[in-house]
PDB file of C-alpha atoms in Angstrom:
ATOM      1  CA  MET A   1     -93.424-161.971-194.438  1.00  0.00           C
ATOM      2  CA  MET A   2     -92.291-165.143-192.695  1.00  0.00           C
ATOM      3  CA  ARG A   3     -91.690-164.831-188.993  1.00  0.00           C
ATOM      4  CA  ARG A   4     -88.367-166.164-187.833  1.00  0.00           C
ATOM      5  CA  VAL A   5     -88.818-169.086-185.466  1.00  0.00           C
ATOM      6  CA  ARG A   6     -86.481-169.173-182.491  1.00  0.00           C
ATOM      7  CA  ASN A   7     -84.517-172.345-181.979  1.00  0.00           C
ATOM      8  CA  PRO A   8     -84.193-172.829-178.200  1.00  0.00           C
ATOM      9  CA  ILE A   9     -81.974-175.895-178.644  1.00  0.00           C
ATOM     10  CA  GLY A  10     -79.598-173.953-180.883  1.00  0.00           C
ATOM     11  CA  ALA A  11     -79.521-171.063-178.421  1.00  0.00           C
ATOM     12  CA  LEU A  12     -78.786-173.491-175.586  1.00  0.00           C
ATOM     13  CA  ARG A  13     -75.914-175.040-177.508  1.00  0.00           C
ATOM     14  CA  ARG A  14     -74.449-171.640-178.350  1.00  0.00           C
ATOM     15  CA  GLY A  15     -74.653-170.714-174.690  1.00  0.00           C
ATOM     16  CA  GLN A  16     -72.881-173.921-173.700  1.00  0.00           C
ATOM     17  CA  GLN A  17     -70.164-173.328-176.288  1.00  0.00           C
ATOM     18  CA  LEU A  18     -69.659-169.773-175.034  1.00  0.00           C
ATOM     19  CA  ARG A  19     -69.342-170.955-171.427  1.00  0.00           C
ATOM     20  CA  ALA A  20     -66.864-173.638-172.479  1.00  0.00           C
ATOM     21  CA  ARG A  21     -64.710-171.070-174.331  1.00  0.00           C
ATOM     22  CA  LEU A  22     -64.750-168.695-171.376  1.00  0.00           C
ATOM     23  CA  LYS A  23     -63.394-171.443-169.138  1.00  0.00           C
ATOM     24  CA  LEU A  24     -60.397-172.160-171.385  1.00  0.00           C
ATOM     25  CA  PRO A  25     -57.067-170.252-171.284  1.00  0.00           C
ATOM     26  CA  GLN A  26     -57.121-166.840-172.912  1.00  0.00           C
ATOM     27  CA  GLU A  27     -53.560-167.158-174.201  1.00  0.00           C
ATOM     28  CA  ARG A  28     -51.947-169.856-176.327  1.00  0.00           C
ATOM     29  CA  LEU A  29     -49.813-172.031-174.064  1.00  0.00           C
ATOM     30  CA  ALA A  30     -46.757-173.672-175.616  1.00  0.00           C
ATOM     31  CA  GLY A  31     -47.101-177.447-175.758  1.00  0.00           C
ATOM     32  CA  GLY A  32     -50.725-177.374-174.630  1.00  0.00           C
ATOM     33  CA  ARG A  33     -52.071-176.292-171.264  1.00  0.00           C
ATOM     34  CA  ARG A  34     -51.222-179.428-169.263  1.00  0.00           C
ATOM     35  CA  ARG A  35     -47.612-179.586-170.399  1.00  0.00           C
ATOM     36  CA  TRP A  36     -47.323-175.828-169.937  1.00  0.00           C
ATOM     37  CA  ILE A  37     -48.705-176.060-166.388  1.00  0.00           C
ATOM     38  CA  ARG A  38     -46.196-178.752-165.441  1.00  0.00           C
ATOM     39  CA  SER A  39     -43.165-177.029-166.932  1.00  0.00           C
ATOM     40  CA  SER A  40     -44.137-173.587-165.624  1.00  0.00           C
ATOM     41  CA  MET A  41     -44.913-174.825-162.112  1.00  0.00           C
ATOM     42  CA  ASP A  42     -41.599-176.700-162.050  1.00  0.00           C
ATOM     43  CA  TRP A  43     -39.883-173.459-163.132  1.00  0.00           C
ATOM     44  CA  LEU A  44     -41.538-171.602-160.249  1.00  0.00           C
ATOM     45  CA  VAL A  45     -40.325-174.261-157.809  1.00  0.00           C
ATOM     46  CA  GLY A  46     -36.786-173.865-159.117  1.00  0.00           C
ATOM     47  CA  GLU A  47     -37.008-170.066-159.005  1.00  0.00           C
ATOM     48  CA  PHE A  48     -38.684-169.494-155.629  1.00  0.00           C
ATOM     49  CA  GLY A  49     -37.984-172.753-153.792  1.00  0.00           C
ATOM     50  CA  ARG A  50     -39.909-175.843-152.764  1.00  0.00           C
ATOM     51  CA  GLU A  51     -40.449-174.364-149.306  1.00  0.00           C
ATOM     52  CA  VAL A  52     -42.950-171.915-150.808  1.00  0.00           C
ATOM     53  CA  LEU A  53     -44.794-174.759-152.543  1.00  0.00           C
ATOM     54  CA  LEU A  54     -45.136-176.679-149.264  1.00  0.00           C
ATOM     55  CA  ARG A  55     -46.562-173.828-147.197  1.00  0.00           C
ATOM     56  CA  PRO A  56     -50.130-174.342-145.955  1.00  0.00           C
ATOM     57  CA  ILE A  57     -52.580-173.385-148.667  1.00  0.00           C
ATOM     58  CA  VAL A  58     -54.597-170.224-147.993  1.00  0.00           C
ATOM     59  CA  VAL A  59     -58.315-170.751-147.360  1.00  0.00           C
ATOM     60  CA  PRO A  60     -60.902-167.951-147.277  1.00  0.00           C
ATOM     61  CA  SER A  61     -60.875-167.500-143.486  1.00  0.00           C
ATOM     62  CA  ASP A  62     -57.119-166.861-143.587  1.00  0.00           C
ATOM     63  CA  VAL A  63     -57.470-163.599-145.504  1.00  0.00           C
ATOM     64  CA  ILE A  64     -61.158-162.657-145.302  1.00  0.00           C
ATOM     65  CA  PRO A  65     -62.077-162.005-141.671  1.00  0.00           C
ATOM     66  CA  ALA A  66     -65.480-162.758-140.223  1.00  0.00           C
ATOM     67  CA  GLY A  67     -67.712-159.715-140.522  1.00  0.00           C
ATOM     68  CA  TYR A  68     -65.920-158.382-143.603  1.00  0.00           C
ATOM     69  CA  ASP A  69     -67.883-155.199-144.391  1.00  0.00           C
ATOM     70  CA  GLY A  70     -66.814-154.369-147.949  1.00  0.00           C
ATOM     71  CA  SER A  71     -65.191-151.074-147.029  1.00  0.00           C
ATOM     72  CA  LEU A  72     -61.934-149.891-148.566  1.00  0.00           C
ATOM     73  CA  GLU A  73     -60.297-150.207-145.156  1.00  0.00           C
ATOM     74  CA  ALA A  74     -61.346-153.852-144.993  1.00  0.00           C
ATOM     75  CA  ALA A  75     -60.133-154.386-148.564  1.00  0.00           C
ATOM     76  CA  GLU A  76     -56.744-152.910-147.691  1.00  0.00           C
ATOM     77  CA  ASP A  77     -56.506-155.336-144.767  1.00  0.00           C
ATOM     78  CA  VAL A  78     -57.195-158.276-147.101  1.00  0.00           C
ATOM     79  CA  CYS A  79     -54.493-157.038-149.479  1.00  0.00           C
ATOM     80  CA  ALA A  80     -52.028-156.720-146.623  1.00  0.00           C
ATOM     81  CA  ARG A  81     -52.650-160.368-145.705  1.00  0.00           C
ATOM     82  CA  VAL A  82     -52.150-161.447-149.308  1.00  0.00           C
ATOM     83  CA  ALA A  83     -48.962-159.387-149.596  1.00  0.00           C
ATOM     84  CA  GLU A  84     -47.577-161.079-146.488  1.00  0.00           C
ATOM     85  CA  GLN A  85     -48.453-164.530-147.845  1.00  0.00           C
ATOM     86  CA  MET A  86     -46.615-163.771-151.094  1.00  0.00           C
ATOM     87  CA  GLY A  87     -43.571-162.310-149.405  1.00  0.00           C
ATOM     88  CA  LEU A  88     -44.030-158.743-150.580  1.00  0.00           C
ATOM     89  CA  LYS A  89     -41.851-156.465-148.489  1.00  0.00           C
ATOM     90  CA  PRO A  90     -43.477-153.479-146.742  1.00  0.00           C
ATOM     91  CA  GLY A  91     -43.415-150.535-149.126  1.00  0.00           C
ATOM     92  CA  GLN A  92     -42.174-152.653-152.028  1.00  0.00           C
ATOM     93  CA  CYS A  93     -45.245-151.921-154.153  1.00  0.00           C
ATOM     94  CA  ALA A  94     -47.648-149.069-153.354  1.00  0.00           C
ATOM     95  CA  LEU A  95     -51.382-149.856-153.388  1.00  0.00           C
ATOM     96  CA  SER A  96     -54.233-147.581-154.413  1.00  0.00           C
ATOM     97  CA  PHE A  97     -57.945-148.059-155.075  1.00  0.00           C
ATOM     98  CA  GLY A  98     -58.319-145.359-157.705  1.00  0.00           C
ATOM     99  CA  LEU A  99     -58.655-147.462-160.844  1.00  0.00           C
ATOM    100  CA  VAL A 100     -61.789-146.937-162.912  1.00  0.00           C
ATOM    101  CA  ASP A 101     -63.342-150.204-164.100  1.00  0.00           C
ATOM    102  CA  GLY A 102     -62.598-151.062-167.700  1.00  0.00           C
ATOM    103  CA  VAL A 103     -59.947-148.379-168.310  1.00  0.00           C
ATOM    104  CA  ARG A 104     -57.079-149.725-170.451  1.00  0.00           C
ATOM    105  CA  ARG A 105     -54.277-147.272-171.156  1.00  0.00           C
ATOM    106  CA  HIS A 106     -51.387-148.270-173.390  1.00  0.00           C
ATOM    107  CA  ARG A 107     -48.343-147.465-171.305  1.00  0.00           C
ATOM    108  CA  VAL A 108     -44.930-149.070-171.449  1.00  0.00           C
ATOM    109  CA  GLY A 109     -44.326-151.116-168.313  1.00  0.00           C
ATOM    110  CA  THR A 110     -48.001-151.440-167.446  1.00  0.00           C
ATOM    111  CA  VAL A 111     -49.877-154.719-167.204  1.00  0.00           C
ATOM    112  CA  ARG A 112     -53.573-154.021-167.618  1.00  0.00           C
ATOM    113  CA  GLU A 113     -56.750-155.658-166.374  1.00  0.00           C
ATOM    114  CA  SER A 114     -60.184-154.145-166.058  1.00  0.00           C
ATOM    115  CA  THR A 115     -60.055-154.001-162.260  1.00  0.00           C
ATOM    116  CA  GLY A 116     -56.342-154.334-161.518  1.00  0.00           C
ATOM    117  CA  ARG A 117     -53.101-152.954-162.882  1.00  0.00           C
ATOM    118  CA  TRP A 118     -49.425-153.261-162.040  1.00  0.00           C
ATOM    119  CA  VAL A 119     -47.365-150.202-162.997  1.00  0.00           C
ATOM    120  CA  ARG A 120     -43.596-149.872-163.171  1.00  0.00           C
ATOM    121  CA  ALA A 121     -42.551-146.446-161.920  1.00  0.00           C
ATOM    122  CA  ALA A 122     -39.202-144.784-161.223  1.00  0.00           C
ATOM    123  CA  ALA A 123     -40.222-143.872-157.690  1.00  0.00           C
ATOM    124  CA  GLY A 124     -41.458-147.381-156.912  1.00  0.00           C
ATOM    125  CA  ASN A 125     -43.787-149.833-158.580  1.00  0.00           C
ATOM    126  CA  GLU A 126     -47.507-149.546-157.924  1.00  0.00           C
ATOM    127  CA  ILE A 127     -50.657-151.672-157.898  1.00  0.00           C
ATOM    128  CA  HIS A 128     -53.915-149.949-158.789  1.00  0.00           C
ATOM    129  CA  LEU A 129     -57.231-151.642-158.024  1.00  0.00           C
ATOM    130  CA  SER A 130     -60.820-150.723-158.702  1.00  0.00           C
ATOM    131  CA  PRO A 131     -62.761-149.754-155.555  1.00  0.00           C
ATOM    132  CA  SER A 132     -65.602-152.004-156.754  1.00  0.00           C
ATOM    133  CA  LEU A 133     -63.469-155.014-155.799  1.00  0.00           C
ATOM    134  CA  ALA A 134     -64.014-154.218-152.142  1.00  0.00           C
ATOM    135  CA  THR A 135     -67.516-155.680-152.367  1.00  0.00           C
ATOM    136  CA  ASP A 136     -66.194-159.048-153.618  1.00  0.00           C
ATOM    137  CA  PRO A 137     -63.347-160.210-151.351  1.00  0.00           C
ATOM    138  CA  VAL A 138     -62.721-163.427-153.321  1.00  0.00           C
ATOM    139  CA  ALA A 139     -62.196-161.532-156.586  1.00  0.00           C
ATOM    140  CA  LEU A 140     -60.243-158.875-154.674  1.00  0.00           C
ATOM    141  CA  THR A 141     -57.870-161.526-153.329  1.00  0.00           C
ATOM    142  CA  ALA A 142     -57.451-163.171-156.721  1.00  0.00           C
ATOM    143  CA  ILE A 143     -56.798-159.952-158.637  1.00  0.00           C
ATOM    144  CA  TYR A 144     -54.499-158.421-156.040  1.00  0.00           C
ATOM    145  CA  ALA A 145     -52.515-161.685-155.863  1.00  0.00           C
ATOM    146  CA  HIS A 146     -52.194-161.592-159.660  1.00  0.00           C
ATOM    147  CA  GLU A 147     -50.833-158.048-159.542  1.00  0.00           C
ATOM    148  CA  VAL A 148     -48.396-158.972-156.764  1.00  0.00           C
ATOM    149  CA  GLY A 149     -47.326-161.803-159.046  1.00  0.00           C
ATOM    150  CA  HIS A 150     -46.329-159.216-161.645  1.00  0.00           C
ATOM    151  CA  GLU A 151     -44.167-157.553-159.030  1.00  0.00           C
ATOM    152  CA  LEU A 152     -42.500-160.855-158.115  1.00  0.00           C
ATOM    153  CA  LEU A 153     -41.883-161.820-161.742  1.00  0.00           C
ATOM    154  CA  LEU A 154     -41.515-158.607-163.760  1.00  0.00           C
ATOM    155  CA  GLY A 155     -40.735-156.141-161.010  1.00  0.00           C
ATOM    156  CA  THR A 156     -37.765-158.169-159.754  1.00  0.00           C
ATOM    157  CA  GLY A 157     -36.491-158.879-163.255  1.00  0.00           C
ATOM    158  CA  ARG A 158     -37.013-162.645-163.069  1.00  0.00           C
ATOM    159  CA  ILE A 159     -38.771-162.479-166.429  1.00  0.00           C
ATOM    160  CA  THR A 160     -39.293-159.884-169.140  1.00  0.00           C
ATOM    161  CA  PHE A 161     -42.151-159.282-171.544  1.00  0.00           C
ATOM    162  CA  ALA A 162     -39.967-160.508-174.408  1.00  0.00           C
ATOM    163  CA  HIS A 163     -38.675-163.567-172.540  1.00  0.00           C
ATOM    164  CA  ARG A 164     -42.126-164.777-171.465  1.00  0.00           C
ATOM    165  CA  PRO A 165     -44.876-163.758-173.882  1.00  0.00           C
ATOM    166  CA  ASP A 166     -47.092-165.978-171.702  1.00  0.00           C
ATOM    167  CA  HIS A 167     -46.324-163.820-168.671  1.00  0.00           C
ATOM    168  CA  GLU A 168     -49.990-163.133-167.891  1.00  0.00           C
ATOM    169  CA  SER A 169     -50.770-166.840-167.640  1.00  0.00           C
ATOM    170  CA  LEU A 170     -47.591-167.384-165.616  1.00  0.00           C
ATOM    171  CA  THR A 171     -48.753-164.626-163.274  1.00  0.00           C
ATOM    172  CA  ASP A 172     -52.052-166.453-162.739  1.00  0.00           C
ATOM    173  CA  LEU A 173     -50.073-169.630-162.062  1.00  0.00           C
ATOM    174  CA  ILE A 174     -47.852-168.017-159.440  1.00  0.00           C
ATOM    175  CA  THR A 175     -50.954-167.343-157.350  1.00  0.00           C
ATOM    176  CA  VAL A 176     -51.506-171.122-157.266  1.00  0.00           C
ATOM    177  CA  PHE A 177     -47.835-171.710-156.420  1.00  0.00           C
ATOM    178  CA  TYR A 178     -48.055-169.270-153.492  1.00  0.00           C
ATOM    179  CA  GLY A 179     -51.113-171.049-152.104  1.00  0.00           C
ATOM    180  CA  LEU A 180     -53.808-168.635-153.299  1.00  0.00           C
ATOM    181  CA  GLY A 181     -55.177-170.781-156.095  1.00  0.00           C
ATOM    182  CA  ILE A 182     -58.542-171.317-154.399  1.00  0.00           C
ATOM    183  CA  PHE A 183     -59.335-167.634-154.893  1.00  0.00           C
ATOM    184  CA  THR A 184     -57.988-167.379-158.445  1.00  0.00           C
ATOM    185  CA  ALA A 185     -59.930-170.461-159.552  1.00  0.00           C
ATOM    186  CA  ASN A 186     -63.198-169.522-157.803  1.00  0.00           C
ATOM    187  CA  ALA A 187     -63.082-165.994-159.223  1.00  0.00           C
ATOM    188  CA  ALA A 188     -62.287-167.140-162.765  1.00  0.00           C
ATOM    189  CA  TYR A 189     -65.877-167.655-163.896  1.00  0.00           C
ATOM    190  CA  GLU A 190     -69.257-166.492-162.672  1.00  0.00           C
ATOM    191  CA  ARG A 191     -72.678-165.518-163.933  1.00  0.00           C
ATOM    192  CA  ARG A 192     -73.885-162.022-163.124  1.00  0.00           C
ATOM    193  CA  PRO A 193     -77.325-160.465-163.552  1.00  0.00           C
ATOM    194  CA  ARG A 194     -77.629-158.575-166.831  1.00  0.00           C
ATOM    195  CA  PRO A 195     -77.907-154.775-166.608  1.00  0.00           C
ATOM    196  CA  ASN A 196     -81.448-154.979-168.008  1.00  0.00           C
ATOM    197  CA  GLY A 197     -82.431-157.488-165.328  1.00  0.00           C
ATOM    198  CA  ARG A 198     -83.199-160.229-167.845  1.00  0.00           C
ATOM    199  CA  GLY A 199     -81.293-163.342-166.874  1.00  0.00           C
ATOM    200  CA  LYS A 200     -77.574-163.605-166.264  1.00  0.00           C
ATOM    201  CA  GLN A 201     -74.463-163.147-168.354  1.00  0.00           C
ATOM    202  CA  PRO A 202     -71.139-164.997-167.972  1.00  0.00           C
ATOM    203  CA  LEU A 203     -68.046-163.232-166.715  1.00  0.00           C
ATOM    204  CA  ALA A 204     -64.551-164.694-167.103  1.00  0.00           C
ATOM    205  CA  ARG A 205     -61.522-163.309-165.279  1.00  0.00           C
ATOM    206  CA  GLY A 206     -57.823-163.796-165.703  1.00  0.00           C
ATOM    207  CA  TYR A 207     -55.830-165.638-168.325  1.00  0.00           C
ATOM    208  CA  LEU A 208     -55.599-169.306-167.341  1.00  0.00           C
ATOM    209  CA  ARG A 209     -59.331-169.363-166.630  1.00  0.00           C
ATOM    210  CA  GLU A 210     -61.289-171.991-164.745  1.00  0.00           C
ATOM    211  CA  THR A 211     -60.322-175.242-166.484  1.00  0.00           C
ATOM    212  CA  ALA A 212     -56.562-174.675-166.522  1.00  0.00           C
ATOM    213  CA  LEU A 213     -56.624-173.349-162.961  1.00  0.00           C
ATOM    214  CA  ALA A 214     -58.401-176.495-161.776  1.00  0.00           C
ATOM    215  CA  GLU A 215     -55.712-178.583-163.497  1.00  0.00           C
ATOM    216  CA  ALA A 216     -52.989-176.349-162.022  1.00  0.00           C
ATOM    217  CA  LEU A 217     -54.421-176.959-158.553  1.00  0.00           C
ATOM    218  CA  ALA A 218     -54.325-180.697-159.253  1.00  0.00           C
ATOM    219  CA  TYR A 219     -50.636-180.526-160.194  1.00  0.00           C
ATOM    220  CA  TYR A 220     -50.006-178.319-157.150  1.00  0.00           C
ATOM    221  CA  ALA A 221     -51.585-180.990-154.928  1.00  0.00           C
ATOM    222  CA  PHE A 222     -49.619-183.711-156.739  1.00  0.00           C
ATOM    223  CA  LEU A 223     -46.308-181.940-156.097  1.00  0.00           C
ATOM    224  CA  ARG A 224     -47.269-181.645-152.432  1.00  0.00           C
ATOM    225  CA  ASN A 225     -48.078-185.390-152.250  1.00  0.00           C
ATOM    226  CA  GLU A 226     -51.698-184.633-151.413  1.00  0.00           C
ATOM    227  CA  ARG A 227     -53.830-187.411-152.836  1.00  0.00           C
ATOM    228  CA  TYR A 228     -57.039-186.236-151.151  1.00  0.00           C
ATOM    229  CA  PRO A 229     -56.488-182.589-150.147  1.00  0.00           C
ATOM    230  CA  ALA A 230     -58.928-181.395-147.506  1.00  0.00           C
ATOM    231  CA  TRP A 231     -58.764-177.857-148.852  1.00  0.00           C
ATOM    232  CA  ASP A 232     -60.621-178.753-152.043  1.00  0.00           C
ATOM    233  CA  ARG A 233     -63.925-178.329-150.174  1.00  0.00           C
ATOM    234  CA  HIS A 234     -63.369-174.581-150.520  1.00  0.00           C
ATOM    235  CA  LEU A 235     -63.437-174.796-154.324  1.00  0.00           C
ATOM    236  CA  ASP A 236     -66.579-174.093-156.300  1.00  0.00           C
ATOM    237  CA  PRO A 237     -68.144-177.414-157.428  1.00  0.00           C
ATOM    238  CA  PRO A 238     -67.148-177.139-161.138  1.00  0.00           C
ATOM    239  CA  VAL A 239     -63.552-176.360-160.180  1.00  0.00           C
ATOM    240  CA  ARG A 240     -63.437-179.109-157.577  1.00  0.00           C
ATOM    241  CA  ARG A 241     -64.788-181.676-160.030  1.00  0.00           C
ATOM    242  CA  VAL A 242     -62.144-180.951-162.687  1.00  0.00           C
ATOM    243  CA  MET A 243     -59.379-180.732-160.087  1.00  0.00           C
ATOM    244  CA  ARG A 244     -60.245-184.120-158.561  1.00  0.00           C
ATOM    245  CA  ASN A 245     -60.524-185.824-161.935  1.00  0.00           C
ATOM    246  CA  HIS A 246     -57.152-184.506-163.083  1.00  0.00           C
ATOM    247  CA  LEU A 247     -55.507-185.340-159.748  1.00  0.00           C
ATOM    248  CA  ASN A 248     -56.748-188.932-160.153  1.00  0.00           C
ATOM    249  CA  VAL A 249     -55.054-189.045-163.557  1.00  0.00           C
ATOM    250  CA  LEU A 250     -51.786-187.665-162.152  1.00  0.00           C
ATOM    251  CA  CYS A 251     -51.738-190.143-159.274  1.00  0.00           C
ATOM    252  CA  ARG A 252     -52.243-193.261-161.403  1.00  0.00           C
TER     253      ARG A 252
END
């Protein structure tokens, strides 16, 4: 019997291709991602106002306090800061940390993610988060902001599922528009240790994913007339590199 010889170069290429796919948008974006980003961001400006676009961008120290301890109480405080940044009224959308990771129930009026869910309810809309998010405040901020985005878009009736089949990607984009794009982009891709302890496995979050979010941040900076934004130092290096390159293209 012939022993199969492993091809390390082939395995490396497959790994690179997988990482590249995980950094691209999960949904098909009409007209291509760059045109979609421009038209959708311009729609958000028209819908919510240019004043929102021009607010100071949120950096980690604005929502994650020094000495953050990973408790649910600390996580609730982070969410309260995000809710204030996005203009969520007190009591507008109830928050709970009772979501079990990976649970996906098919319910009308529910937008599902493995660690976050927005639910339309007669008594008041709700956001459910997984308690595991408390240990990762960057991902917590990104996912909670995404769910608040559902409230701002779907909960207020600005869009409907039928009107915007790309609503999940639009909900990622609204986090950039409201100044929370650093968190959404940095949380979009990471490598985690495998359960068996052998190496790491890639994890992709959200719908726009890392590449489109970096380009969305570039267009966000362009609309704000920021040629060399100081806040880009808070971006992970791969995100910052794509964002700067695309911003250079936009500013030519």
